[in-house]
Coordinates of C-alpha atoms and ligand atoms in Angstrom, one line a residue:
M1 CA 23.8 30.1 98.9
I2 CA 23.3 32.7 96.2
Q3 CA 23.6 36.3 97.5
S4 CA 20.1 37.8 97.6
L5 CA 19.4 41.4 98.2
L6 CA 15.7 41.0 98.7
Y7 CA 14.3 43.0 101.6
P8 CA 13.7 40.6 104.6
R9 CA 10.0 39.7 104.9
V10 CA 8.1 37.3 107.1
T11 CA 5.8 35.0 105.0
E12 CA 4.3 31.5 105.2
T13 CA 7.8 30.2 104.5
R14 CA 10.2 32.8 105.9
R15 CA 11.1 34.1 109.3
V16 CA 12.9 37.2 110.4
I17 CA 14.3 38.0 113.9
S18 CA 15.8 41.4 114.5
L19 CA 19.3 41.4 116.1
D20 CA 19.2 45.1 116.8
G21 CA 19.8 46.4 120.3
M22 CA 22.8 46.7 122.6
W23 CA 25.9 44.9 121.4
K24 CA 29.5 44.7 122.7
F25 CA 32.1 47.0 121.1
Q26 CA 35.9 47.4 121.2
F27 CA 38.5 49.3 119.2
D28 CA 41.4 47.2 117.8
P29 CA 44.1 49.8 116.9
A30 CA 46.8 47.2 116.6
S31 CA 44.6 44.9 114.4
K32 CA 45.4 42.0 116.7
G33 CA 41.8 40.8 117.2
V34 CA 41.9 37.8 114.9
E35 CA 45.2 36.6 116.2
E36 CA 44.0 37.0 119.8
N37 CA 40.7 35.1 119.2
W38 CA 38.4 38.1 119.5
T39 CA 36.5 36.1 116.9
K40 CA 35.1 34.1 119.8
G41 CA 34.3 37.1 122.1
L42 CA 35.8 40.5 122.9
P43 CA 38.2 40.7 125.9
D44 CA 37.5 44.2 127.1
S45 CA 34.3 45.7 125.5
C46 CA 31.9 48.5 126.2
S47 CA 28.2 48.5 125.1
M48 CA 27.2 49.9 121.8
P49 CA 23.7 50.4 120.2
V50 CA 23.0 48.8 116.8
P51 CA 22.2 50.4 114.4
A52 CA 24.2 53.6 115.0
S53 CA 27.5 55.2 114.1
F54 CA 29.8 54.9 117.1
C55 CA 31.5 58.2 116.6
D56 CA 29.3 60.9 118.3
I57 CA 28.2 58.6 121.1
F58 CA 31.6 59.0 122.8
T59 CA 32.8 62.0 124.8
D60 CA 36.5 61.8 124.0
K61 CA 38.1 62.8 120.7
D62 CA 40.2 59.7 120.3
S63 CA 37.1 57.6 120.2
R64 CA 35.1 59.9 117.9
E65 CA 37.9 60.2 115.4
Y66 CA 39.0 56.5 115.7
T67 CA 40.2 55.1 112.4
G68 CA 41.2 51.4 112.0
D69 CA 39.7 48.1 113.0
F70 CA 36.9 47.8 115.5
W71 CA 34.7 44.9 116.7
Y72 CA 31.1 44.2 117.6
E73 CA 29.8 41.2 119.4
T74 CA 26.3 39.8 120.2
D75 CA 24.6 36.5 121.0
F76 CA 21.7 35.2 118.9
F77 CA 19.4 32.2 119.4
V78 CA 18.5 29.9 116.6
P79 CA 15.2 28.1 117.0
G80 CA 15.3 24.3 116.8
E81 CA 12.4 24.2 114.3
W82 CA 14.5 26.1 111.8
K83 CA 16.7 23.1 111.2
D84 CA 17.0 22.0 107.5
N85 CA 16.5 25.5 106.3
E86 CA 18.9 28.2 105.2
I87 CA 20.0 30.4 108.2
V88 CA 21.3 33.8 107.1
I89 CA 22.5 36.9 108.9
R90 CA 21.7 40.0 107.0
F91 CA 23.5 43.3 107.6
G92 CA 21.8 46.4 106.2
S93 CA 25.3 48.0 106.1
V94 CA 28.6 47.9 107.9
T95 CA 30.8 50.9 107.1
H96 CA 33.2 50.4 105.3
R97 CA 34.4 46.8 105.6
A98 CA 33.3 43.7 107.6
R99 CA 34.5 40.2 108.4
V100 CA 31.9 38.1 110.1
F101 CA 32.5 35.3 112.6
V102 CA 30.0 32.9 114.1
N103 CA 31.0 30.7 117.0
G104 CA 34.6 31.6 116.1
T105 CA 34.4 30.6 112.4
E106 CA 34.6 33.2 109.6
V107 CA 31.4 33.0 107.6
G108 CA 31.8 35.9 105.2
S109 CA 33.2 39.4 104.5
H110 CA 32.1 42.5 102.7
V111 CA 33.6 45.7 101.3
G112 CA 31.6 48.9 100.9
G113 CA 29.7 50.7 103.6
F114 CA 26.3 51.5 102.3
L115 CA 24.6 48.4 100.9
P116 CA 23.3 45.1 102.5
F117 CA 25.0 41.8 102.5
N118 CA 24.2 38.3 103.7
V119 CA 26.2 35.6 105.4
C120 CA 25.0 32.0 105.4
V121 CA 25.6 30.3 108.8
N122 CA 24.0 26.9 108.4
D123 CA 27.2 25.0 108.9
V124 CA 28.2 26.7 112.0
V125 CA 25.1 27.4 114.1
K126 CA 23.9 25.4 117.1
Y127 CA 20.1 24.9 117.1
N128 CA 18.0 25.7 120.2
Q129 CA 21.0 27.5 121.7
Y130 CA 22.7 30.8 121.7
N131 CA 25.4 31.4 119.2
K132 CA 28.2 34.0 119.2
L133 CA 28.4 36.6 116.4
C134 CA 31.5 38.8 116.2
V135 CA 32.1 41.4 113.5
Q136 CA 35.5 42.9 112.7
A137 CA 34.8 46.2 111.0
N138 CA 37.1 48.8 109.5
N139 CA 36.5 52.5 108.5
E140 CA 39.8 53.3 106.7
L141 CA 39.5 55.3 103.5
S142 CA 41.5 54.6 100.4
E143 CA 41.6 55.4 96.7
T144 CA 40.6 51.9 95.7
M145 CA 37.1 52.0 97.1
I146 CA 34.2 54.5 97.2
P147 CA 33.9 56.9 98.8
C148 CA 37.6 57.9 98.1
G149 CA 39.9 59.2 100.7
A150 CA 43.2 58.5 102.5
T151 CA 44.2 57.3 105.9
A152 CA 47.2 59.0 107.6
T153 CA 49.1 58.4 110.9
L154 CA 49.6 61.2 113.4
S155 CA 52.9 61.7 115.3
N156 CA 51.3 59.9 118.3
G157 CA 50.7 56.8 116.2
K158 CA 47.0 57.2 115.9
K159 CA 45.3 56.9 112.5
I160 CA 43.3 59.8 111.0
S161 CA 40.8 59.6 108.2
Q162 CA 41.3 62.1 105.4
P163 CA 38.1 62.0 103.3
Y164 CA 38.2 63.5 99.8
F165 CA 34.6 64.5 100.5
D166 CA 32.6 66.9 102.5
F167 CA 30.8 64.7 105.1
Y168 CA 31.9 63.1 108.3
N169 CA 33.3 59.6 107.9
Y170 CA 30.7 58.1 110.2
A171 CA 31.2 54.3 110.7
G172 CA 29.8 51.3 112.5
I173 CA 26.9 48.9 112.0
Q174 CA 24.7 51.7 110.8
R175 CA 21.7 49.8 109.6
P176 CA 19.6 46.9 111.0
V177 CA 20.9 43.4 111.4
K178 CA 18.5 40.5 110.9
L179 CA 18.5 36.8 111.3
L180 CA 16.6 35.1 108.5
M181 CA 15.2 31.6 108.1
L182 CA 14.7 30.8 104.4
P183 CA 13.7 27.6 102.7
K184 CA 16.4 25.6 100.9
E185 CA 14.7 26.2 97.6
S186 CA 14.1 29.9 97.7
I187 CA 13.4 33.1 95.7
T188 CA 16.6 35.1 95.4
D189 CA 15.5 37.9 93.1
F190 CA 12.5 39.5 91.5
T191 CA 12.4 42.2 88.9
V192 CA 9.6 44.2 87.3
N193 CA 9.3 46.6 84.4
H194 CA 6.1 48.4 83.5
R195 CA 4.3 49.4 80.3
I196 CA 1.0 51.4 80.2
T197 CA -1.4 50.3 77.6
G198 CA -4.6 52.4 77.7
S199 CA -6.2 51.9 81.0
D200 CA -4.2 48.7 81.7
A201 CA -0.6 48.0 82.6
E202 CA 1.6 45.2 81.4
V203 CA 4.3 44.2 83.9
D204 CA 7.2 42.2 82.6
Y205 CA 8.8 40.2 85.4
V206 CA 11.7 37.9 86.1
V207 CA 12.0 35.6 89.2
E208 CA 15.2 33.9 90.2
T209 CA 15.2 30.9 92.5
T210 CA 17.7 28.3 93.7
G211 CA 15.6 25.4 92.3
Q212 CA 13.6 24.1 89.4
N213 CA 10.0 24.2 90.7
N214 CA 7.4 26.3 89.2
V215 CA 6.8 30.0 90.1
L216 CA 3.5 31.9 90.6
V217 CA 3.2 35.6 90.7
E218 CA 0.0 37.2 92.2
V219 CA -0.9 40.9 92.3
Y220 CA -3.2 42.3 95.0
D221 CA -4.7 45.8 95.2
K222 CA -4.8 47.9 98.3
K223 CA -8.0 46.3 99.5
G224 CA -6.4 42.9 99.3
N225 CA -8.3 41.7 96.2
K226 CA -6.3 39.6 93.7
V227 CA -6.2 41.6 90.5
A228 CA -3.8 39.6 88.3
E229 CA -1.6 36.5 88.3
A230 CA 0.9 34.8 86.1
N231 CA 2.8 31.5 85.9
G232 CA 6.5 30.9 85.3
K233 CA 9.8 32.4 86.2
T234 CA 9.5 35.1 83.5
G235 CA 6.4 36.5 81.9
T236 CA 4.0 39.4 81.7
I237 CA 1.2 40.2 84.1
V238 CA -1.7 42.3 82.9
V239 CA -3.1 44.6 85.5
K240 CA -6.5 45.9 84.3
D241 CA -7.8 49.4 85.1
V242 CA -4.4 50.1 86.7
K243 CA -4.1 52.7 89.4
L244 CA -0.8 54.3 88.6
W245 CA 1.8 55.5 91.1
N246 CA 2.2 59.2 91.0
V247 CA 3.9 62.2 92.7
H248 CA 2.3 62.6 96.2
A249 CA -0.4 60.2 95.0
A250 CA 1.2 56.8 95.5
Y251 CA -0.7 53.6 94.8
L252 CA 1.1 50.4 95.8
Y253 CA 0.2 46.9 94.7
K254 CA 1.3 43.9 96.6
F255 CA 3.2 41.4 94.4
V256 CA 3.3 37.9 95.9
V257 CA 5.9 35.5 94.4
K258 CA 5.6 31.8 95.2
I259 CA 7.6 28.7 94.4
V260 CA 5.1 25.9 94.2
D261 CA 5.1 22.2 93.8
G262 CA 1.5 21.2 93.2
D263 CA -0.5 22.6 96.1
T264 CA 2.6 23.0 98.3
V265 CA 4.1 26.4 98.7
I266 CA 7.9 25.9 98.9
D267 CA 8.7 29.6 99.3
E268 CA 6.8 32.9 99.4
Y269 CA 8.0 36.4 99.1
Y270 CA 6.2 39.7 98.6
D271 CA 7.0 43.3 97.8
T272 CA 4.9 46.5 97.6
I273 CA 5.3 48.0 94.1
G274 CA 4.0 51.1 92.4
I275 CA 3.2 50.8 88.7
R276 CA 4.5 53.8 86.7
T277 CA 6.8 54.7 83.8
F278 CA 9.6 57.2 83.8
E279 CA 11.6 58.4 80.9
V280 CA 13.6 61.3 79.5
K281 CA 12.0 62.4 76.2
G282 CA 12.0 65.6 74.2
G283 CA 14.0 67.4 76.8
H284 CA 11.5 66.6 79.6
F285 CA 11.1 64.1 82.4
L286 CA 7.9 62.1 81.8
L287 CA 6.2 60.3 84.6
N288 CA 3.5 58.1 83.2
G289 CA 3.9 60.1 80.0
K290 CA 3.4 63.5 81.6
P291 CA 6.0 66.2 82.2
V292 CA 7.3 66.6 85.8
Y293 CA 9.6 69.3 87.1
L294 CA 11.9 68.2 89.9
K295 CA 11.8 70.2 93.1
G296 CA 13.7 69.2 96.2
F297 CA 17.0 68.4 97.9
G298 CA 20.3 66.8 98.1
K299 CA 20.2 65.1 101.5
H300 CA 22.4 63.2 103.9
E301 CA 21.8 60.4 106.3
D302 CA 22.9 62.5 109.3
A303 CA 21.6 63.4 112.7
D304 CA 22.7 64.4 116.2
I305 CA 24.4 61.7 118.2
R306 CA 23.3 58.8 116.0
G307 CA 25.4 60.0 113.0
R308 CA 24.5 58.0 110.0
G309 CA 22.7 55.2 112.0
L310 CA 19.2 54.5 110.7
D311 CA 16.7 56.4 112.9
M312 CA 13.1 56.1 111.7
V313 CA 12.1 59.2 113.7
T314 CA 14.4 61.4 111.7
V315 CA 13.4 59.6 108.4
K316 CA 9.7 60.3 109.1
R317 CA 10.3 63.9 110.2
D318 CA 12.3 64.5 107.0
F319 CA 9.4 63.3 104.8
E320 CA 6.9 65.5 106.8
L321 CA 9.2 68.5 106.1
M322 CA 9.7 67.6 102.5
K323 CA 5.9 67.4 102.0
W324 CA 5.3 70.7 104.0
I325 CA 7.7 72.6 101.8
G326 CA 6.2 71.5 98.5
S327 CA 9.1 69.4 97.2
N328 CA 8.7 66.2 95.1
C329 CA 12.3 64.8 94.8
F330 CA 15.6 64.1 96.5
R331 CA 19.0 62.7 95.6
T332 CA 20.5 60.2 98.0
S333 CA 23.7 62.2 98.1
H334 CA 26.3 60.7 98.4
Y335 CA 25.6 57.0 98.9
P336 CA 22.6 54.6 98.7
Y337 CA 20.4 55.2 101.8
A338 CA 18.8 52.6 104.1
E339 CA 16.1 50.6 102.3
E340 CA 13.4 51.9 104.7
V341 CA 13.9 55.4 103.1
Y342 CA 13.0 54.1 99.6
Y343 CA 9.9 52.3 101.0
M344 CA 8.8 55.5 102.5
A345 CA 9.4 57.4 99.3
D346 CA 7.3 54.8 97.5
E347 CA 4.5 55.3 100.0
E348 CA 4.7 59.1 100.0
G349 CA 5.1 59.5 96.2
F350 CA 8.6 61.1 96.2
L351 CA 11.0 60.9 93.2
V352 CA 14.4 59.6 94.1
I353 CA 17.7 60.0 92.3
D354 CA 19.7 57.1 93.7
E355 CA 23.4 57.8 94.0
T356 CA 26.4 55.4 94.4
P357 CA 29.1 56.4 97.1
A358 CA 31.4 57.5 94.2
V359 CA 32.5 60.8 95.7
G360 CA 36.0 62.1 96.0
L361 CA 37.1 60.9 92.6
M362 CA 39.2 64.0 92.1
E363 CA 42.8 64.9 92.5
S364 CA 43.5 67.2 95.3
T365 CA 43.5 71.0 94.7
M366 CA 47.2 71.1 95.3
N367 CA 47.9 68.6 92.6
F368 CA 45.6 70.6 90.3
L369 CA 47.4 73.8 90.9
A370 CA 50.8 72.2 90.3
A371 CA 49.4 70.6 87.1
N372 CA 47.8 73.8 85.8
Q373 CA 50.9 76.0 86.5
G374 CA 53.0 73.4 84.7
T375 CA 55.3 73.3 87.7
G376 CA 54.6 69.8 89.1
K377 CA 53.4 66.4 88.4
K378 CA 50.3 66.0 86.3
V379 CA 48.3 63.1 87.4
T380 CA 44.6 62.9 86.5
F381 CA 42.4 60.8 88.7
F382 CA 41.4 58.2 86.2
E383 CA 44.8 57.2 84.9
K384 CA 46.3 56.0 88.1
E385 CA 47.8 52.6 88.5
T386 CA 45.0 51.8 91.0
T387 CA 42.1 53.0 88.6
P388 CA 41.3 49.4 87.4
I389 CA 40.8 48.3 91.1
L390 CA 38.6 51.2 91.8
L391 CA 36.5 50.6 88.7
E392 CA 36.0 47.0 89.7
H393 CA 34.8 48.0 93.1
H394 CA 32.6 50.8 91.7
R395 CA 31.0 48.2 89.3
E396 CA 30.3 45.9 92.2
V397 CA 28.6 48.7 94.2
L398 CA 26.6 49.9 91.2
K399 CA 25.4 46.3 90.6
D400 CA 24.3 45.8 94.2
M401 CA 22.6 49.3 94.4
I402 CA 20.6 48.6 91.2
K403 CA 19.8 45.0 92.3
R404 CA 18.6 46.3 95.7
D405 CA 16.6 49.3 94.5
K406 CA 15.4 48.4 91.0
N407 CA 11.7 47.7 91.9
H408 CA 11.0 51.0 93.7
A409 CA 8.6 53.2 91.9
S410 CA 10.2 56.2 93.6
V411 CA 13.6 55.5 92.1
I412 CA 13.6 57.4 88.8
A413 CA 17.3 57.7 88.0
W414 CA 20.8 56.5 88.8
S415 CA 23.5 59.0 89.8
I416 CA 26.7 57.1 89.1
L417 CA 29.2 59.6 90.5
N418 CA 29.3 62.9 92.4
E419 CA 31.8 65.6 91.3
P420 CA 34.4 63.5 89.6
E421 CA 37.3 64.9 87.7
T422 CA 36.1 65.1 84.0
N423 CA 38.4 67.6 82.3
H424 CA 40.7 65.0 80.8
E425 CA 40.0 62.3 78.1
S426 CA 41.4 59.7 80.4
A427 CA 38.1 59.9 82.4
T428 CA 35.8 59.0 79.5
P429 CA 36.3 55.2 79.4
Y430 CA 35.7 54.9 83.1
F431 CA 32.4 56.7 82.7
E432 CA 31.3 54.8 79.6
N433 CA 32.0 51.5 81.3
L434 CA 29.8 52.3 84.3
F435 CA 27.0 54.0 82.3
D436 CA 26.7 51.0 79.9
Y437 CA 26.8 48.6 82.9
A438 CA 23.9 50.5 84.6
H439 CA 21.7 50.0 81.5
E440 CA 22.7 46.4 81.3
L441 CA 21.7 45.8 84.9
D442 CA 18.5 47.8 85.0
M443 CA 15.4 46.2 83.3
Q444 CA 13.7 49.6 83.5
K445 CA 16.6 51.4 81.8
R446 CA 16.3 54.3 84.1
P447 CA 18.0 57.5 83.0
R448 CA 21.6 57.9 84.2
T449 CA 23.5 60.9 85.3
F450 CA 26.4 62.2 87.4
A451 CA 26.8 65.4 89.4
V452 CA 29.1 67.8 87.4
I453 CA 31.5 69.9 89.5
M454 CA 31.9 73.7 88.9
M455 CA 35.3 73.2 87.3
S456 CA 33.8 71.1 84.5
L457 CA 32.4 73.5 82.0
P458 CA 30.7 73.2 78.6
H459 CA 34.1 73.6 76.8
T460 CA 36.2 71.5 79.3
C461 CA 34.0 68.6 80.5
K462 CA 34.8 65.4 78.6
C463 CA 32.1 63.2 80.1
W464 CA 28.7 64.9 80.2
Q465 CA 27.7 63.3 77.0
V466 CA 27.3 59.9 78.7
C467 CA 24.3 61.3 80.7
D468 CA 20.7 60.9 79.8
F469 CA 20.2 64.2 81.7
V470 CA 22.9 66.5 83.0
S471 CA 23.1 67.3 86.7
L472 CA 25.1 70.5 87.7
N473 CA 26.5 71.3 91.1
R474 CA 26.9 75.1 91.0
Y475 CA 27.9 77.7 93.6
Y476 CA 28.0 81.0 91.8
G477 CA 27.6 83.6 94.5
W478 CA 29.0 81.4 97.2
Y479 CA 32.4 79.8 96.4
V480 CA 32.9 82.2 93.6
M481 CA 31.8 85.9 93.3
G482 CA 30.0 85.9 96.7
G483 CA 28.8 88.9 98.7
Y484 CA 28.6 92.2 96.9
G485 CA 30.0 90.4 93.8
M486 CA 26.6 88.6 93.3
V487 CA 25.9 90.7 90.2
D488 CA 29.0 89.3 88.5
A489 CA 28.1 85.8 89.8
E490 CA 24.7 86.0 87.9
A491 CA 26.4 87.2 84.7
A492 CA 29.0 84.4 84.9
F493 CA 26.3 81.8 85.7
R494 CA 24.2 82.9 82.7
K495 CA 27.3 82.8 80.4
E496 CA 28.0 79.2 81.5
M497 CA 24.3 78.2 80.9
D498 CA 24.4 79.8 77.5
G499 CA 27.4 77.6 76.8
W500 CA 25.5 74.5 77.8
G501 CA 22.4 75.6 75.9
A502 CA 24.4 75.7 72.7
I503 CA 25.7 72.1 73.0
R504 CA 23.2 70.1 75.1
G505 CA 21.1 68.7 72.2
E506 CA 17.8 67.4 73.7
R507 CA 19.1 66.6 77.1
P508 CA 17.4 68.2 80.1
F509 CA 19.5 69.7 82.8
I510 CA 18.9 69.9 86.5
F511 CA 20.7 71.4 89.4
T512 CA 21.7 68.8 91.9
E513 CA 23.4 71.4 94.1
Y514 CA 23.3 75.1 94.8
G515 CA 23.4 76.6 98.2
A516 CA 25.0 79.0 100.7
D517 CA 26.2 78.3 104.2
T518 CA 23.8 80.1 106.7
L519 CA 23.9 80.3 110.4
P520 CA 20.4 80.3 111.9
S521 CA 21.7 82.8 114.5
E522 CA 22.8 85.4 111.9
H523 CA 20.6 88.2 110.7
K524 CA 22.0 91.3 109.0
L525 CA 20.6 94.2 107.0
P526 CA 22.0 94.7 104.5
S527 CA 22.9 91.1 104.1
V528 CA 26.3 89.6 104.5
M529 CA 27.4 86.1 103.6
W530 CA 26.4 83.5 106.3
S531 CA 23.3 85.5 107.2
Q532 CA 19.8 84.3 106.6
E533 CA 19.2 87.4 104.5
Y534 CA 22.1 86.5 102.2
Q535 CA 20.8 82.9 101.8
K536 CA 17.6 84.4 100.4
E537 CA 19.3 86.8 98.0
Y538 CA 21.5 83.9 96.8
L539 CA 18.6 81.6 96.2
D540 CA 16.6 84.4 94.5
M541 CA 19.5 84.9 92.1
N542 CA 19.8 81.2 91.3
H543 CA 16.1 80.8 90.8
R544 CA 16.1 83.8 88.4
V545 CA 18.6 82.0 86.3
F546 CA 16.8 78.7 86.4
D547 CA 13.5 80.3 85.4
S548 CA 15.0 81.8 82.3
Y549 CA 16.0 78.5 80.7
D550 CA 13.2 76.1 79.6
W551 CA 15.6 73.1 79.5
I552 CA 16.4 73.4 83.2
Q553 CA 14.0 70.8 84.4
G554 CA 14.7 70.6 88.1
E555 CA 16.2 72.2 91.2
L556 CA 17.6 70.2 94.1
V557 CA 19.0 72.7 96.6
W558 CA 22.1 71.8 98.8
N559 CA 21.3 70.7 101.4
F560 CA 18.0 69.6 103.1
A561 CA 19.6 70.1 106.5
D562 CA 22.9 71.1 108.1
F563 CA 25.2 68.1 108.4
Q564 CA 28.4 67.1 110.1
T565 CA 31.7 67.2 108.2
T566 CA 35.4 66.9 109.2
E567 CA 36.5 69.9 111.2
G568 CA 38.3 72.7 109.3
I569 CA 38.5 76.3 108.4
M570 CA 35.9 75.9 105.7
R571 CA 33.2 74.6 108.0
A572 CA 31.7 76.0 111.2
N573 CA 31.2 72.6 113.0
G574 CA 29.7 71.1 109.9
N575 CA 28.2 72.3 106.6
K576 CA 25.5 74.9 107.2
K577 CA 23.9 75.0 103.8
G578 CA 20.8 73.4 105.2
I579 CA 17.3 74.8 104.5
F580 CA 16.6 73.2 107.8
T581 CA 18.9 73.0 110.8
R582 CA 20.4 69.7 111.8
Q583 CA 17.6 69.4 114.4
R584 CA 15.1 69.7 111.5
Q585 CA 13.7 73.2 112.2
P586 CA 13.3 75.7 109.4
K587 CA 15.7 78.5 108.6
D588 CA 14.1 81.5 106.9
A589 CA 14.9 80.1 103.5
A590 CA 12.4 77.2 104.1
F591 CA 9.5 79.6 104.0
H592 CA 10.8 81.1 100.7
F593 CA 11.0 77.6 99.2
K594 CA 7.5 76.8 100.4
E595 CA 6.2 79.9 98.7
R596 CA 8.1 79.1 95.4
W597 CA 7.4 75.3 95.3
D598 CA 3.8 75.5 96.3
N599 CA 3.3 77.7 93.3
L600 CA 5.3 75.9 90.7
P601 CA 3.0 73.5 88.8
I602 CA 4.2 69.9 88.6
D603 CA 4.5 70.3 84.8
Y604 CA 6.4 73.6 85.1
K605 CA 8.2 74.2 81.8
G606 CA 6.5 71.1 80.3
E607 CA 5.2 71.0 76.8
K608 CA 1.8 72.7 76.7
Ligands
LIG701 C1 29.8 69.9 96.7 C2 29.7 68.5 97.1 C3 29.0 68.4 98.5 C4 29.5 69.5 99.4 C5 29.1 70.9 98.8 C6 29.5 72.1 99.6 O1 29.9 70.2 95.5 O2 29.1 67.7 96.2 O3 29.3 67.1 99.0 O4 28.9 69.4 100.7 O5 29.7 71.0 97.5 O6 28.7 72.5 100.4 O7 30.6 72.5 99.4

């Protein structure tokens, strides 16, 4: 079976059964599960909800911090009437590696913790009976996969995760698992690209199937009226008097794709799709040809107890808060989110910068210091022996992310890395490779970017030129020149921006991060760092700088909400830069943002 990343749908020809619920779970610190036949059932398990991260559910530290192999098990029933079709198990994500066994036989494996994968189980399932599904998962970090990190061993023999990134290494079966019945000849992919021609739209499309029969594409409006159709695996559909998808004014058409043989429908798939164009032109972001200023957040999939497990209650609350505060955009920092989030963004009219899990691609500070002082080894991140392996994996993940998310109207850009090391020429080929690949993969040719770290400056960064727009993560007034030094922070910030202004050409810039850790319990007059008063002063300074450069075309504050990180002296039980608390209640800064964003016109700094 060809791997298909289409979102599971029930139609005339397709069936979906959710396998979510309580599964069995067991740690496997000695990695003996396969050898000892855990592939057929776990010997000494506890119960575990799916989807969820396992970590924060436990009350003991060894379980929360567990690093290594761990197993899940459940039973699933395959209806007899599904015989002669394709039977597939679809995992929304397993973090970070998975091997899947059905009735004791290995049916597939996957590397990468934030994207879906399918395993085909036709040859091993028993019909009209229960079947056993066992998953061996693993959450170890390394430098050959994204996100990057290391795995060390403590003196007591237990493994410990050492992320090169600032979020907790949550793991488990974190997104829904579904059992699918698909016809043997099936639709495996469907891609659209839009053009606006006066009051109509021309939608170029490509359908991929596993067979030779003819394909029909039909487009329905919101009321269910058929408004356009086309014939063939590739073509152009004309939608007359099109209702365009827009910020906070989404209009979604239903695209129905069918494989037909005469009057017989062999397979049917549908998706809800907004018609819009998005481009970077003349220093602006143009949505349907009109300038749009980006206002919003860097986010995380992160919540109490469930960790990174998909929780639609939290997803919905986040959208309500993002609407309330007057934002229009978010970045899926630092990994592709669950598909349900993009469908909600499509519906609510939010703009999404979709990010790969490429975070932590940076030598450690220690190594840096040694290198800069000329006292030690000088290794740059992208000239290691393992770089080609990392690049191969990064390409795979980029491919799957674009394949999965390419039809969402909400997705306006690809963020290909977060805060990589860019001050050495050895990085450039790595970046060019991925940026070219993104264009090759994306029929809509969405703009590409990466989030530039503070140490990468106009005169030192060797990679910003690959971006269609440049995204800066900047912490003037927090990590540098904080507190009473704010006045110097502002001056240094402006100096850097003047530097970019001189070399940027036509590229727009946005801020993908700026923020100050703030404890909701702290108030102080005059302000001190960590107080709510300081967060406001910090944000005011940043906004003053943003407002004085026309070519700054967006502001995504770090972070939407407080989130969990590894414990350490830099973090007070997590990163507290949230504008909302982890429980999704406002800090004072939320009201300042509401005031600002409600009053910034959508075409702020657009051409008049
Ligand atoms: C960054 C990282 C982000 C961190 C943030 C911080 O630059 O991209 O993952 O959480 O800074 O708060 O330090």
